[in-house]
Coordinates of C-alpha atoms in Angstrom, one line a residue:
X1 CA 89.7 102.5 83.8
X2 CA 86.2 102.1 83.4
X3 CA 85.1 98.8 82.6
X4 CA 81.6 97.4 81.9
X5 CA 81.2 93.9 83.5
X6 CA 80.1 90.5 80.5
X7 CA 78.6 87.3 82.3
X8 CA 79.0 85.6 79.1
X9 CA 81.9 83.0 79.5
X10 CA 83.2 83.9 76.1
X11 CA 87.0 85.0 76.4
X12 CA 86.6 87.7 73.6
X13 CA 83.4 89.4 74.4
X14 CA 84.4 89.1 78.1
X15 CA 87.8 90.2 78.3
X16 CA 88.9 93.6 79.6
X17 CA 92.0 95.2 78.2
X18 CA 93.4 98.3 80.1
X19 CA 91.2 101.5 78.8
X20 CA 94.0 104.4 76.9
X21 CA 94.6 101.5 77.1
X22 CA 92.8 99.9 75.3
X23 CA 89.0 98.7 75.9
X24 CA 86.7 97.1 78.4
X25 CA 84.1 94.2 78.1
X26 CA 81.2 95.6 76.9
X27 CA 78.0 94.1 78.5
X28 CA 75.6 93.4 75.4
X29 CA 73.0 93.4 77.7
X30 CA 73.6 97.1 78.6
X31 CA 72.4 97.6 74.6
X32 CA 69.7 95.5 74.2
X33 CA 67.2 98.6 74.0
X34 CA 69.2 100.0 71.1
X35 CA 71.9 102.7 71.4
X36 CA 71.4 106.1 69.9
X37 CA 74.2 107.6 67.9
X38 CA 74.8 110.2 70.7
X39 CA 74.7 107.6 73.1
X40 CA 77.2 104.8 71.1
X41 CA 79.5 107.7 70.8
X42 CA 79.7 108.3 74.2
X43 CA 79.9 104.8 75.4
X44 CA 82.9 103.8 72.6
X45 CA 84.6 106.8 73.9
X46 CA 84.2 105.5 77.6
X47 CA 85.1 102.0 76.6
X48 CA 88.4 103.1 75.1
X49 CA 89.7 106.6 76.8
X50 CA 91.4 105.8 79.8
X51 CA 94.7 105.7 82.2
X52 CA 97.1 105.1 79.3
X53 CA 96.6 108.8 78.7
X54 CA 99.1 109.7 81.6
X55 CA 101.7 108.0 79.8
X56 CA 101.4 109.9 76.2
X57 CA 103.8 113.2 77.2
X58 CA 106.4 110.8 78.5
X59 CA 106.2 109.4 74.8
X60 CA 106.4 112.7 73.0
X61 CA 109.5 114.0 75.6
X62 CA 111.4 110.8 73.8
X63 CA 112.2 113.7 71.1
X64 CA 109.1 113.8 68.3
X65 CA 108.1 117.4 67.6
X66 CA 105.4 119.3 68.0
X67 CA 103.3 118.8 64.7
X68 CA 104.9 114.9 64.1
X69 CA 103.3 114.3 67.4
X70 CA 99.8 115.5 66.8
X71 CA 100.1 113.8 63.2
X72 CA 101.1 110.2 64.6
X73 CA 98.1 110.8 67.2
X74 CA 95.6 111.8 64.3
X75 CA 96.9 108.9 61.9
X76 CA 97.3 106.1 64.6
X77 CA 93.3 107.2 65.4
X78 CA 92.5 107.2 61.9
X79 CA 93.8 103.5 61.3
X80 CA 92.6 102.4 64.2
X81 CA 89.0 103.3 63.1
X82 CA 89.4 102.1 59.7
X83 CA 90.0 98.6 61.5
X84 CA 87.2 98.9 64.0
X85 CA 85.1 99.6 61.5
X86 CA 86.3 96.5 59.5
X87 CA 85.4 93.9 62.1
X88 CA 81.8 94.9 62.2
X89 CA 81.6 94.6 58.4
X90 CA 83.2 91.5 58.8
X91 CA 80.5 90.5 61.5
X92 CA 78.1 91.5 58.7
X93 CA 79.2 89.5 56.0
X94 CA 79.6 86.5 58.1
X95 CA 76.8 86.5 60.5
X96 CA 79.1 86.1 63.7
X97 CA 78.4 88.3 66.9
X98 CA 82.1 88.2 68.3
X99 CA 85.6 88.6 67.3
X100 CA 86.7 85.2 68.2
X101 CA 83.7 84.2 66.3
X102 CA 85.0 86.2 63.3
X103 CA 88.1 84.7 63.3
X104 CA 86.7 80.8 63.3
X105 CA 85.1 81.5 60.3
X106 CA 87.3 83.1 58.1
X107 CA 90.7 81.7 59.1
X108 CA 90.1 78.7 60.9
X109 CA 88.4 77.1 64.2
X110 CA 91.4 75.0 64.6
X111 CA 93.4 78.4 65.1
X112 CA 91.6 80.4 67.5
X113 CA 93.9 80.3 70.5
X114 CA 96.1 83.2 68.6
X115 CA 92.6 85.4 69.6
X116 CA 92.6 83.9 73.2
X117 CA 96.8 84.5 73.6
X118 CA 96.3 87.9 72.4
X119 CA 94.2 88.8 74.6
X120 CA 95.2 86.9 77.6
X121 CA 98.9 88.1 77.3
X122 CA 97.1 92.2 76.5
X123 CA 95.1 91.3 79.9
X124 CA 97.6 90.9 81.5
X125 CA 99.7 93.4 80.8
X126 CA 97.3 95.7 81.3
X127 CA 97.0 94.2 85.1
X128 CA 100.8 95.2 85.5
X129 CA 99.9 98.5 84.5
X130 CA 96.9 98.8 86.6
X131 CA 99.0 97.6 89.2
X132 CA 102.1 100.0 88.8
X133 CA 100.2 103.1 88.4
X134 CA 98.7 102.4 91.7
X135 CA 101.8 102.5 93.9
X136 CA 102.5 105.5 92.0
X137 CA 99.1 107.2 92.8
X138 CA 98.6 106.1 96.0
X139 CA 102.5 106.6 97.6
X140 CA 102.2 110.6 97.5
X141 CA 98.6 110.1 98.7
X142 CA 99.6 108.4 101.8
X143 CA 102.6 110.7 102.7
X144 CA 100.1 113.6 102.2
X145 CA 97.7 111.9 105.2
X146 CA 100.7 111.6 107.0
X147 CA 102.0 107.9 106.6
X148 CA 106.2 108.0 107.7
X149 CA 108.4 107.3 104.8
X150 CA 109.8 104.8 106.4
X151 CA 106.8 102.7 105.4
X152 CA 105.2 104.3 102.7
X153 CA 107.1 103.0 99.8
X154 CA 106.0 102.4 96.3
X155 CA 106.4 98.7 96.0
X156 CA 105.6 98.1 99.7
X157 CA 102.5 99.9 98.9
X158 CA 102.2 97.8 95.7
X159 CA 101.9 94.5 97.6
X160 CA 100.0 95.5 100.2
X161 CA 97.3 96.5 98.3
X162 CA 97.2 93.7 95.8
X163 CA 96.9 91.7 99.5
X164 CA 94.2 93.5 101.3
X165 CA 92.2 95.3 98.1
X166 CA 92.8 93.8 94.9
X167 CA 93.3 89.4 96.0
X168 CA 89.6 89.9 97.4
X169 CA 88.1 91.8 94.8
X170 CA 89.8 89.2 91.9
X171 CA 88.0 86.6 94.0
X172 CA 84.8 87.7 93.2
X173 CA 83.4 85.7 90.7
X174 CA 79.9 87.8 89.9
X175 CA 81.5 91.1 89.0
X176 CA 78.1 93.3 88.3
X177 CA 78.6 95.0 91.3
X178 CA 81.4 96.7 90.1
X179 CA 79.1 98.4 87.2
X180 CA 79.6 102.0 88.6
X181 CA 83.5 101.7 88.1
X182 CA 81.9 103.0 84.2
X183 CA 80.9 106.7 85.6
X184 CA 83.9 106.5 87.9
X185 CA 87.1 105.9 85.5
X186 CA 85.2 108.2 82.4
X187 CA 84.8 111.1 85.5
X188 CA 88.8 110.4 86.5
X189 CA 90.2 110.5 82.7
X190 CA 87.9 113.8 82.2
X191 CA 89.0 115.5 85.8
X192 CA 92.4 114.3 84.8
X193 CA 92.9 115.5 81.5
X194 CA 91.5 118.7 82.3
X195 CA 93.2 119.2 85.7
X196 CA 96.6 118.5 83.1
X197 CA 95.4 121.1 80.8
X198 CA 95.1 123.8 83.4
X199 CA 98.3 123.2 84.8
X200 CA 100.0 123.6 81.4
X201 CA 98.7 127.0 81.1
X202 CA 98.3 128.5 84.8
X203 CA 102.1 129.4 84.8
X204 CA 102.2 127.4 88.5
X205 CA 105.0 125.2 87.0
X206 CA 106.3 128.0 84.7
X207 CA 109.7 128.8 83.8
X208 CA 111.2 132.5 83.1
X209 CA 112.5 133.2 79.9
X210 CA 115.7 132.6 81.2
X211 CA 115.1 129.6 82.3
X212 CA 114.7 130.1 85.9
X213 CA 111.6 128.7 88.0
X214 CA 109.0 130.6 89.0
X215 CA 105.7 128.6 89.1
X216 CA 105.0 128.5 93.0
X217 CA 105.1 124.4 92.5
X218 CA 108.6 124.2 90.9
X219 CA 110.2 127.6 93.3
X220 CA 111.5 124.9 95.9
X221 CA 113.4 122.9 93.8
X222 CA 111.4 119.0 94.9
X223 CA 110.7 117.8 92.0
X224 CA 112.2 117.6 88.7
X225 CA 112.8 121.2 86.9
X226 CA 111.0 121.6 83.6
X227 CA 112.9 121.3 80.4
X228 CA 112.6 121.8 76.6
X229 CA 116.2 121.4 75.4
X230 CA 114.7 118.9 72.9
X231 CA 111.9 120.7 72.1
X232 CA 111.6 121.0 68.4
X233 CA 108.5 121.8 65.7
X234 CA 109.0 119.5 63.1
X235 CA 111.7 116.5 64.6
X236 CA 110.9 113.1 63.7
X237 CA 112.6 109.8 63.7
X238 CA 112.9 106.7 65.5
X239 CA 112.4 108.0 68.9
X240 CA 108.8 108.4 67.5
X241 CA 108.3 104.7 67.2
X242 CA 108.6 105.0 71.4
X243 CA 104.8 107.4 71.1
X244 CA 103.6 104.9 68.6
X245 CA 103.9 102.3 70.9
X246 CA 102.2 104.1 73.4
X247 CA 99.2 104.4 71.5
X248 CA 99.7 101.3 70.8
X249 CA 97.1 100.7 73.3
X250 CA 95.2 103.9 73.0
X251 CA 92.5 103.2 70.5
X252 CA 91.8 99.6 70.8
X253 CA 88.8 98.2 71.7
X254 CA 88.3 96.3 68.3
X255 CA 87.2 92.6 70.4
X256 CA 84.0 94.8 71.3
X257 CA 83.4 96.1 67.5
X258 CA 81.0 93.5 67.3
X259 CA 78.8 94.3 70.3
X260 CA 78.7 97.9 69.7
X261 CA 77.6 97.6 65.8
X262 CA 74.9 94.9 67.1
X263 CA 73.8 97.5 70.1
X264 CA 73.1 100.6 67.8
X265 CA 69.2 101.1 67.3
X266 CA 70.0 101.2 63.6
X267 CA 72.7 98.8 63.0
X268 CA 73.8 99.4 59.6
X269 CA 77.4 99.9 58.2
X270 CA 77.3 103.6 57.2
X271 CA 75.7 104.8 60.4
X272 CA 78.2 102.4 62.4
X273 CA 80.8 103.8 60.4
X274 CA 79.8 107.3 60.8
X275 CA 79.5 106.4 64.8
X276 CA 83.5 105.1 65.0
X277 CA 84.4 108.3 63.0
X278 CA 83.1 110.7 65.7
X279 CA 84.3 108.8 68.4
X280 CA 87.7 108.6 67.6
X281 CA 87.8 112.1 66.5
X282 CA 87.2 112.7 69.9
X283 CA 89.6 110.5 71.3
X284 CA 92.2 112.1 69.1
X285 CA 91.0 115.5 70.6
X286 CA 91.2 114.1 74.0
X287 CA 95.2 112.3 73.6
X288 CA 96.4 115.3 71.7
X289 CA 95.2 117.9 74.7
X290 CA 96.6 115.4 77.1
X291 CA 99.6 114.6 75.2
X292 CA 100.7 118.5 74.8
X293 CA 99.8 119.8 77.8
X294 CA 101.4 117.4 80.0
X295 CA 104.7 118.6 78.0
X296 CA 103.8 122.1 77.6
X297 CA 104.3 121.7 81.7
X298 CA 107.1 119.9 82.0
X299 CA 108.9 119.2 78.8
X300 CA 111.7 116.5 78.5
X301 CA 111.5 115.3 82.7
X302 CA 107.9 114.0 81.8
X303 CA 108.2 110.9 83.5
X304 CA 106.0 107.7 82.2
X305 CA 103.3 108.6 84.6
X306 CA 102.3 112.3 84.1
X307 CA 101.1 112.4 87.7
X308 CA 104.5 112.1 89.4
X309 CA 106.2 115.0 88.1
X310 CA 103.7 117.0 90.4
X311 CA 104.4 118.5 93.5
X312 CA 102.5 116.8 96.1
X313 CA 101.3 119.9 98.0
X314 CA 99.5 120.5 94.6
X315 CA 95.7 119.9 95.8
X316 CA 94.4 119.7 92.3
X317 CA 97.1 117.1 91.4
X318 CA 95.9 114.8 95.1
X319 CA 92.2 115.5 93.4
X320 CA 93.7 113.4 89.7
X321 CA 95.4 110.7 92.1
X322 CA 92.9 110.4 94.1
X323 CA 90.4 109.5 91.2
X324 CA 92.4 107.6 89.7
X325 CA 94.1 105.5 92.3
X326 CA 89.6 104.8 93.2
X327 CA 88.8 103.9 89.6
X328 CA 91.6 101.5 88.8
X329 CA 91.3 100.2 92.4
X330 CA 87.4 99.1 91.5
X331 CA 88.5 98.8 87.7
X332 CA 91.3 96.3 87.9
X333 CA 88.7 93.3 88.9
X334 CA 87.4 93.5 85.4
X335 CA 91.0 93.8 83.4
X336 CA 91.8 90.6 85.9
X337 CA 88.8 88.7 84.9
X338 CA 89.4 89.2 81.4
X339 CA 93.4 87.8 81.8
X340 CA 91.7 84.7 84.0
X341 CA 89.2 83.9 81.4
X342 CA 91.6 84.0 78.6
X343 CA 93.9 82.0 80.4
X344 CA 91.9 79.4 80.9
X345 CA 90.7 79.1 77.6
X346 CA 94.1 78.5 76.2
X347 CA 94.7 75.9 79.0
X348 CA 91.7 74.2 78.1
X349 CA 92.5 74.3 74.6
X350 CA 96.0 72.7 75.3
X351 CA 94.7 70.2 76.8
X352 CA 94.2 71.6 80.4
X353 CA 90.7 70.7 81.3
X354 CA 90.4 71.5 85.2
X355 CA 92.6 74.6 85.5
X356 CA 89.8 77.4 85.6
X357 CA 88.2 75.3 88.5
X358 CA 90.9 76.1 90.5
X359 CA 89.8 79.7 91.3
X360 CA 91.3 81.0 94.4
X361 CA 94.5 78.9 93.6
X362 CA 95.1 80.4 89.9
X363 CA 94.2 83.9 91.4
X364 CA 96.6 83.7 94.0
X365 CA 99.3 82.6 91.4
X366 CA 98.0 85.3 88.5
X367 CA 98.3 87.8 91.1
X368 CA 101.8 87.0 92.7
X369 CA 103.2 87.4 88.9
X370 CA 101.6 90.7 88.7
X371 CA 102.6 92.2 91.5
X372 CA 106.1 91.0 91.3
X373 CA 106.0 92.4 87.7
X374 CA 104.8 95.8 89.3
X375 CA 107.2 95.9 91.7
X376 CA 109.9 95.4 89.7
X377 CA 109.2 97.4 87.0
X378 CA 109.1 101.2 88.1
X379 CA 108.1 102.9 84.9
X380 CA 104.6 101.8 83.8
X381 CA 104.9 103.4 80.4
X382 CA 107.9 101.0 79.6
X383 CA 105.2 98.1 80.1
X384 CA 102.6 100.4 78.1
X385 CA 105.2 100.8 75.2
X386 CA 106.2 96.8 75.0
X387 CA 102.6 95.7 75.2
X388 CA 101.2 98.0 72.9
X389 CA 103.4 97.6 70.4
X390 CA 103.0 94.1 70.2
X391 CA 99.9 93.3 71.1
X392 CA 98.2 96.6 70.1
X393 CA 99.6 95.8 66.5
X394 CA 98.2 92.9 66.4
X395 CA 94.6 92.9 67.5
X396 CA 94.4 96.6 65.8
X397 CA 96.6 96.4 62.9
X398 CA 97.0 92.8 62.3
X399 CA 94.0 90.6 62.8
X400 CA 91.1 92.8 61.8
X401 CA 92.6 93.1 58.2
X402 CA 93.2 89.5 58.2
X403 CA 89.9 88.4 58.5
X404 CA 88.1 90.7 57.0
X405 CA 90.1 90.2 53.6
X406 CA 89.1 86.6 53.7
X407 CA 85.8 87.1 54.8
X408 CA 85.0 89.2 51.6
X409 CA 86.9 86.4 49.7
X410 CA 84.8 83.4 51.1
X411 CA 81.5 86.1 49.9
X412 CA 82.5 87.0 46.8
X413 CA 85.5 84.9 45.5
X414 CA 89.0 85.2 44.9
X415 CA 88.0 87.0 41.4
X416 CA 85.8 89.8 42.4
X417 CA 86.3 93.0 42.0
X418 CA 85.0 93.6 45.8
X419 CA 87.9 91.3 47.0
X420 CA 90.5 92.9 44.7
X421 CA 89.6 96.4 46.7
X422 CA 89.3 95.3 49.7
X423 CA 92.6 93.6 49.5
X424 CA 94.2 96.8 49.6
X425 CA 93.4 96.6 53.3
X426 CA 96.1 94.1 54.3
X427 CA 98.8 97.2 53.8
X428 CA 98.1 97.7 57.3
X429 CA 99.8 94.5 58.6
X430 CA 103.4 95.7 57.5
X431 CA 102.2 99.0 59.8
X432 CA 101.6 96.7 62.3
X433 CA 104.9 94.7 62.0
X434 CA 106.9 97.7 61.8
X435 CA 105.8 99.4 64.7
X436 CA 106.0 96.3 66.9
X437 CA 109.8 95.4 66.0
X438 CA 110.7 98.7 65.6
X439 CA 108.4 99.9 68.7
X440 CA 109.9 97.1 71.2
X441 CA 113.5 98.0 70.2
X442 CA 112.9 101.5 70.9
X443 CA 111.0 101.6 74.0
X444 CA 113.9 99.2 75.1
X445 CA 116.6 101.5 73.8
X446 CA 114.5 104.7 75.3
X447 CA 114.6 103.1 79.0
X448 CA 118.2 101.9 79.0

């Protein structure tokens, strides 16, 4: 999770939503100067890649095949992109700067708390996630420096460090400290997914031919054997819904589309859209790689963290939870802030004026519900898969369409031909629908 840290009080250009998971604040500031084309690819990639990725095998291992998998990957990137790139045109044609902005104008001022519930129940979410995958990182860590098992537990570890690490860091109001957490999550996801890709093909987890271990990691028999009994080229059906919803969360980082199209150093439409294009190319490159390898390795026992079927003496496996238990440590600040702000936005707007003046009280109580989510829930992905199949649908597949049909229609009337094309857009909120019914039954139905 690398997040970049906003001072603006808005809820929507300040709000962090959990990178692979979906994307951070991005500081406007930071583009002032104008961002090349190299560089705006590289930071959209940043801003979005992140620690969802450790949950993607677990979501093929459901039962999709080999080639439906890379397909739902490459078309869930493709949409995703064809909706980015519609909130900046939509920025264009109204003269807004921010999503939230976006949506007041086209659909409604009186309306915008959808915009600040969405994110604030996202943020939050994504906090639970944050919080999860750091008992899981950091409980092998600790028995491999020597802490008794007797103590070392996962939700013992959970609490513990929301007391000592995260309550202080969440109390921190000026967060541009935290500013190297950037480099630090992007150098975790890249160690990470390439440590993952190694593995897959080193034969250190490998099974013979007849089955029968004989990777030096999997010879003793601690952790769960690798297995491809549902291994298949071509299966799909709803199981597949349960990897859709894990991307779910994957390519969004559409509340930013705004800031990056007005941070380019030529902000036009066709060189932003040619910008998005490349970047999410790349982020398909990046999930796919992650995505087979981690099941290439261990098949149908991928678990919804990738890093916990590895066997703890595995040094280069201690090097990925390591990273990422640092960069989500120094990361989950920022995904907290966001959650806070939105929180009290849609207090204010119902009426509760003094709640956000309440820090340390509100996050004391935001943090107790996390962590007693975290600890309660074991599997991270199952949290992954409900979120992002409601949420991700709608502030990727839902909203953007929405207001960027009716922003061409206040521009060029209900008659025009631009609005009659551009109309055609609004097929994506039955995707969106679909996959978050279907995607919350099936993640449900996947856990049971």
């Amino acid at each position: 999770p690398n997040q970049q840290h906003r001072g603006s009080a808005d809820v929507t250009s300040s709000s962090s939503i959990q990178r692979g998971g979906g994307g951070k604040a991005v500081d406007a500031s930071d583009e002032k100067a104008g961002a090349s084309m190299a560089a705006s690819i590289f930071n959209l990639v940043n801003n979005v890649a992140g620690a969802g990725i450790l949950t993607l095998a677990a979501g093929k291992a459901s039962g999709t095949g080999w080639i439906p998998s890379v397909a739902i990957v490459a078309f869930l990137g493709w949409a995703s992109s064809t909706t980015f790139r519609m909130i900046a045109k939509a920025c264009e044609l109204t003269g807004e700067n921010d999503f939230k902005g976006i949506w007041s104008k086209t659909l409604g001022n009186d309306t915008k708390y959808i915009v600040d519930c969405a994110i604030m129940i996202q943020c939050f979410a994504s906090t639970v996630v944050y919080s999860g995958i750091l008992g899981d990182v950091w409980t092998p860590i600790f028995k491999a420096v020597g802490l008794p098992d007797s103590i070392n537990r996962r939700k013992s570890n959970i609490v513990a460090l929301a007391a000592l690490v995260l309550y202080p860091l969440s109390l921190i109001k000026d967060l541009s400290a935290l500013a190297f957490t950037s480099i630090l999550g992007f150098s975790a996801v890249a160690y990470t997914v390439l440590f993952i890709a190694i593995r897959s093909m080193d034969g250190t987890y490998a099974l013979s031919a007849l089955g029968e271990p004989i990777g030096k990691f999997v010879a003793d028999g601690t952790i769960a054997m690798p297995s491809f009994a549902k291994s298949t080229l071509w299966n799909l059906d709803f199981t597949s819904l349960v990897l859709m919803s894990s991307l779910g969360l994957a390519f969004i980082a559409h509340y930013n589309s705004p800031t990056f199209y007005r941070g380019m150093d030529t902000p036009t439409i066709p060189r932003f859209g040619k910008m998005v294009k490349s970047s999410y190319t790349i982020l398909v490159a990046i999930y796919c790689l992650a995505m087979c390898s981690g099941y290439a390795t261990f098949g149908d026992v991928c678990k919804g963290n990738i890093l916990l079927n590895y066997h703890a003496s595995d040094i280069l496996a201690t090097f990925a939870r390591v990273a990422t238990g640092f960069s989500i440590l120094f990361g989950f600040p920022l995904v907290f802030r966001g959650a806070r702000l939105a929180l009290t936005s849609v207090a204010e707007t119902l009426g509760f004026k003094d709640v956000g003046k309440h820090h340390s009280a509100l996050v004391t109580a935001m943090l107790a519900a996390i962590t007693s989510i975290a600890i309660t829930v074991e599997d991270v992905s199952l949290v992954v898969g409900l979120s992002g199949a409601t949420m991700g649908s709608l502030l990727v597949y839902i909203l953007p369409p929405l207001m960027w049909t009716k922003a061409v229609k206040m521009a060029n009337g209900a008659d025009s031909v631009e609005y009659k094309k551009e109309r055609l857009n609004l097929a994506f909120i039955p995707l969106g629908l679909f996959i978050a019914g279907m995607g919350v039954f099936m993640t449900l139905k996947s856990k049971a």
